[in-house]
PDB file of C-alpha atoms in Angstrom:
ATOM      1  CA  UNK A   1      -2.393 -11.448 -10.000  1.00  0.00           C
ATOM      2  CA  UNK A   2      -5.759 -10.257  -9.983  1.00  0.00           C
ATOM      3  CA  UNK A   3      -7.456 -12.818  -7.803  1.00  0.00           C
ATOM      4  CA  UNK A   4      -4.775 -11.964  -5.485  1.00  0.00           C
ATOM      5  CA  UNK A   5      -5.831  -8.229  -5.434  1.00  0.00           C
ATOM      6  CA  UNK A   6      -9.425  -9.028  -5.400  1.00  0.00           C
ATOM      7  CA  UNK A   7      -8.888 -11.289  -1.962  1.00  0.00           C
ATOM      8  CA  UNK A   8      -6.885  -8.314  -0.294  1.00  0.00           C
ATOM      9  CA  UNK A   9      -9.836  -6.346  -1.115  1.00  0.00           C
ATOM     10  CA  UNK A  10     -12.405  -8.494  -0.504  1.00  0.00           C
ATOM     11  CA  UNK A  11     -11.533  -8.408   3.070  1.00  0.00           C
ATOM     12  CA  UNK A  12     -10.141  -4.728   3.515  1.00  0.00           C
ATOM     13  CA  UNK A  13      -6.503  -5.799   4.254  1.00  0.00           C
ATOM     14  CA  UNK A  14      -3.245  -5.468   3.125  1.00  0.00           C
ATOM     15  CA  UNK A  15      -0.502  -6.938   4.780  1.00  0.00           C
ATOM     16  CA  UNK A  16       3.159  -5.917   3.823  1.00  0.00           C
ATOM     17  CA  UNK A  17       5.207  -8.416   4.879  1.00  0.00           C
ATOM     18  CA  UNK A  18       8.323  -6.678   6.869  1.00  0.00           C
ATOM     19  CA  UNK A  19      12.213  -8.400   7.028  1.00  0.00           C
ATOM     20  CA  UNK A  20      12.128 -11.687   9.588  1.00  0.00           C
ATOM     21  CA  UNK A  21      11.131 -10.949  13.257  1.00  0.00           C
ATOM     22  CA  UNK A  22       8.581  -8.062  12.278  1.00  0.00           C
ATOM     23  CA  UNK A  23       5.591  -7.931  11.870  1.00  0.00           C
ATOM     24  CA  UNK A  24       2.856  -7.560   9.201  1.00  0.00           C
ATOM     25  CA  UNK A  25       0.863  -4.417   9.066  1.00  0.00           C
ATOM     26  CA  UNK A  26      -3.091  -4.724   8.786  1.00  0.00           C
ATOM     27  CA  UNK A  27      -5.016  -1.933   7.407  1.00  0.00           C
ATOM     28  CA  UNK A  28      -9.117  -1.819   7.715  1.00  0.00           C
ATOM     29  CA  UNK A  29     -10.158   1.277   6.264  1.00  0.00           C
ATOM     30  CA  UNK A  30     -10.118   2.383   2.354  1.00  0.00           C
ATOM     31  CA  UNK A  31      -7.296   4.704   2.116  1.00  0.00           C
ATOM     32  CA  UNK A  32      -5.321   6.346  -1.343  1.00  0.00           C
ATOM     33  CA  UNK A  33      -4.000   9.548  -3.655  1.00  0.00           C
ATOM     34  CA  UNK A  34      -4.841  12.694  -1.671  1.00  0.00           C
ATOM     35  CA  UNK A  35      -5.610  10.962   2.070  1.00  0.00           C
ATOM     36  CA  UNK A  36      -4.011  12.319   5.304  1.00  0.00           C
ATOM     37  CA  UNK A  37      -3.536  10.806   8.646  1.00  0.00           C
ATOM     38  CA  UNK A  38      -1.718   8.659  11.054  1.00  0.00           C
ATOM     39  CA  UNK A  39      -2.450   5.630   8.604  1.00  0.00           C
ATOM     40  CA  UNK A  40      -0.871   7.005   5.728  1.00  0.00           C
ATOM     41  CA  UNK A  41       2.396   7.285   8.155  1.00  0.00           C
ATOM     42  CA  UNK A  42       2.262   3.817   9.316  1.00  0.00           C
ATOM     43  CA  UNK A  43       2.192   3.301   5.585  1.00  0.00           C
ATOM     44  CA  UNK A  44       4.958   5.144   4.479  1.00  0.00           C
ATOM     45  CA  UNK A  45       7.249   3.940   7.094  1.00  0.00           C
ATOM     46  CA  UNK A  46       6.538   0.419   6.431  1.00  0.00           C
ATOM     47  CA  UNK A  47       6.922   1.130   2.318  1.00  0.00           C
ATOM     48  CA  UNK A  48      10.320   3.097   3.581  1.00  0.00           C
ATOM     49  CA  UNK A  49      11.741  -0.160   5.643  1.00  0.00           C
ATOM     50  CA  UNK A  50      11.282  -1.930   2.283  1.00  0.00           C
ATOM     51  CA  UNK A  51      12.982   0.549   0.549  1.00  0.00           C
ATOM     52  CA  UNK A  52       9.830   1.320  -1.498  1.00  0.00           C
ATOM     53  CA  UNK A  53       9.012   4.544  -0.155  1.00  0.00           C
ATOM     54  CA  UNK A  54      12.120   7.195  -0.635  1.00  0.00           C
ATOM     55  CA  UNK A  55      10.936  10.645  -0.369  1.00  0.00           C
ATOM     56  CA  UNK A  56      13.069  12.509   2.211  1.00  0.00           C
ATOM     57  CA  UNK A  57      10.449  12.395   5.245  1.00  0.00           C
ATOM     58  CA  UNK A  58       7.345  10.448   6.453  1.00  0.00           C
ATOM     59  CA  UNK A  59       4.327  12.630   6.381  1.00  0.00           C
ATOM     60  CA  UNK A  60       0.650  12.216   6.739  1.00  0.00           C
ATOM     61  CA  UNK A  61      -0.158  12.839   3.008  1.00  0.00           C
ATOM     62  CA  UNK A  62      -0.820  10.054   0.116  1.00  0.00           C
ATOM     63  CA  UNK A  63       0.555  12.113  -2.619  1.00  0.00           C
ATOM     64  CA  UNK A  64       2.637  10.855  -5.722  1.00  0.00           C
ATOM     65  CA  UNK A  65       5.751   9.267  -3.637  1.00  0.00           C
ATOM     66  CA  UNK A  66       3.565   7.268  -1.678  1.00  0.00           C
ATOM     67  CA  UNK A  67       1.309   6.370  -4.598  1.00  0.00           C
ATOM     68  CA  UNK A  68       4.605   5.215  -6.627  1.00  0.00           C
ATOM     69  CA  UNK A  69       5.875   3.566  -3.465  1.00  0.00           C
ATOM     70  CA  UNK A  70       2.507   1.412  -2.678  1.00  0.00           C
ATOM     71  CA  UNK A  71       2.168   0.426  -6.712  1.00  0.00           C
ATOM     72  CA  UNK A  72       5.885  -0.510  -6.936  1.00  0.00           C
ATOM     73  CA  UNK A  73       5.548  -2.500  -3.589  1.00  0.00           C
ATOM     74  CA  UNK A  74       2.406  -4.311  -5.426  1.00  0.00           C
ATOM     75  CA  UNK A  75       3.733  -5.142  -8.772  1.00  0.00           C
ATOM     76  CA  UNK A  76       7.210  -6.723  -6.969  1.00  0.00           C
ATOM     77  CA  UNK A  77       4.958  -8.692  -4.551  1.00  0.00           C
ATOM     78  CA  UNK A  78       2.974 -10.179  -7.493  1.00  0.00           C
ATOM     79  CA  UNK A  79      -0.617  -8.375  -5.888  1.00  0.00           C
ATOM     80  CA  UNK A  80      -1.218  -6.674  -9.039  1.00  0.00           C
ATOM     81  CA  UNK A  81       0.806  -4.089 -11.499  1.00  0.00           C
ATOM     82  CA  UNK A  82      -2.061  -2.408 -13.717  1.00  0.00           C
ATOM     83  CA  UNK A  83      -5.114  -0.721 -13.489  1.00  0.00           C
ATOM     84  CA  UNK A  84      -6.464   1.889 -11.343  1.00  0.00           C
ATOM     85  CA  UNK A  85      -7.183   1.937  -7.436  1.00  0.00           C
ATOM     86  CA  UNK A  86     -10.686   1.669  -8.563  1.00  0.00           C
ATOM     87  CA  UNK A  87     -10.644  -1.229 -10.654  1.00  0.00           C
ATOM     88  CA  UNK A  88      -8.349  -3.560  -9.166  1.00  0.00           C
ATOM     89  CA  UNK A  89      -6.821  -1.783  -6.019  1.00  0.00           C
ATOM     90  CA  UNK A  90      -3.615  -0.515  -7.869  1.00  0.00           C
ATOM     91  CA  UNK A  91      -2.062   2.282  -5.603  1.00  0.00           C
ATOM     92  CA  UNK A  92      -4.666   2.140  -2.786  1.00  0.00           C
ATOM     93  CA  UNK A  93      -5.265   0.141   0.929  1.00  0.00           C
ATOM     94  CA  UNK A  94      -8.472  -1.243   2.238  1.00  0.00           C
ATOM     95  CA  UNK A  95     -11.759  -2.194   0.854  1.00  0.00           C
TER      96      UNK A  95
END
């Protein structure tokens, strides 16, 4: 699990694979808890087709649903499930 983690952010990507015929989103910058922006959006709408991401609305804000969302998304995808988004990338996008 951790190699796995340290090859997304190696190379400042993480793709989240969306249901057949979509496509996979790729994020370049570093991105987590407390960030705003068109980004964080694209994120939660992605996290919310999975069913990851349930708060009531997309916003532009990576606060607590979003951080829950993003780790849960992780863990079930086998990219890692501990640590901290400085360690090993849990709950945060990019390099």
């Amino acid at each position: 699990m951790k190699r796995s983690a340290e090859f997304l952010l190696a190379f400042g990507f993480l793709f989240l694979f969306l249901p057949a015929g979509a496509f996979a989103a790729t994020f370049s910058t570093r991105f987590g808890y407390g960030s705003t922006g068109p980004d964080v959006s694209a994120l939660q709408q992605i996290l919310q087709t999975q069913g990851y991401f349930t708060h009531s609305q997309i916003t532009d804000w990576f606060g607590p649903a979003t951080r829950d969302a993003l780790q849960h998304f992780q863990c079930a995808h086998k990219i890692v499930c501990d640590g901290s988004p400085a360690t090993t990338g849990y709950g945060r996008v990019g390099p």
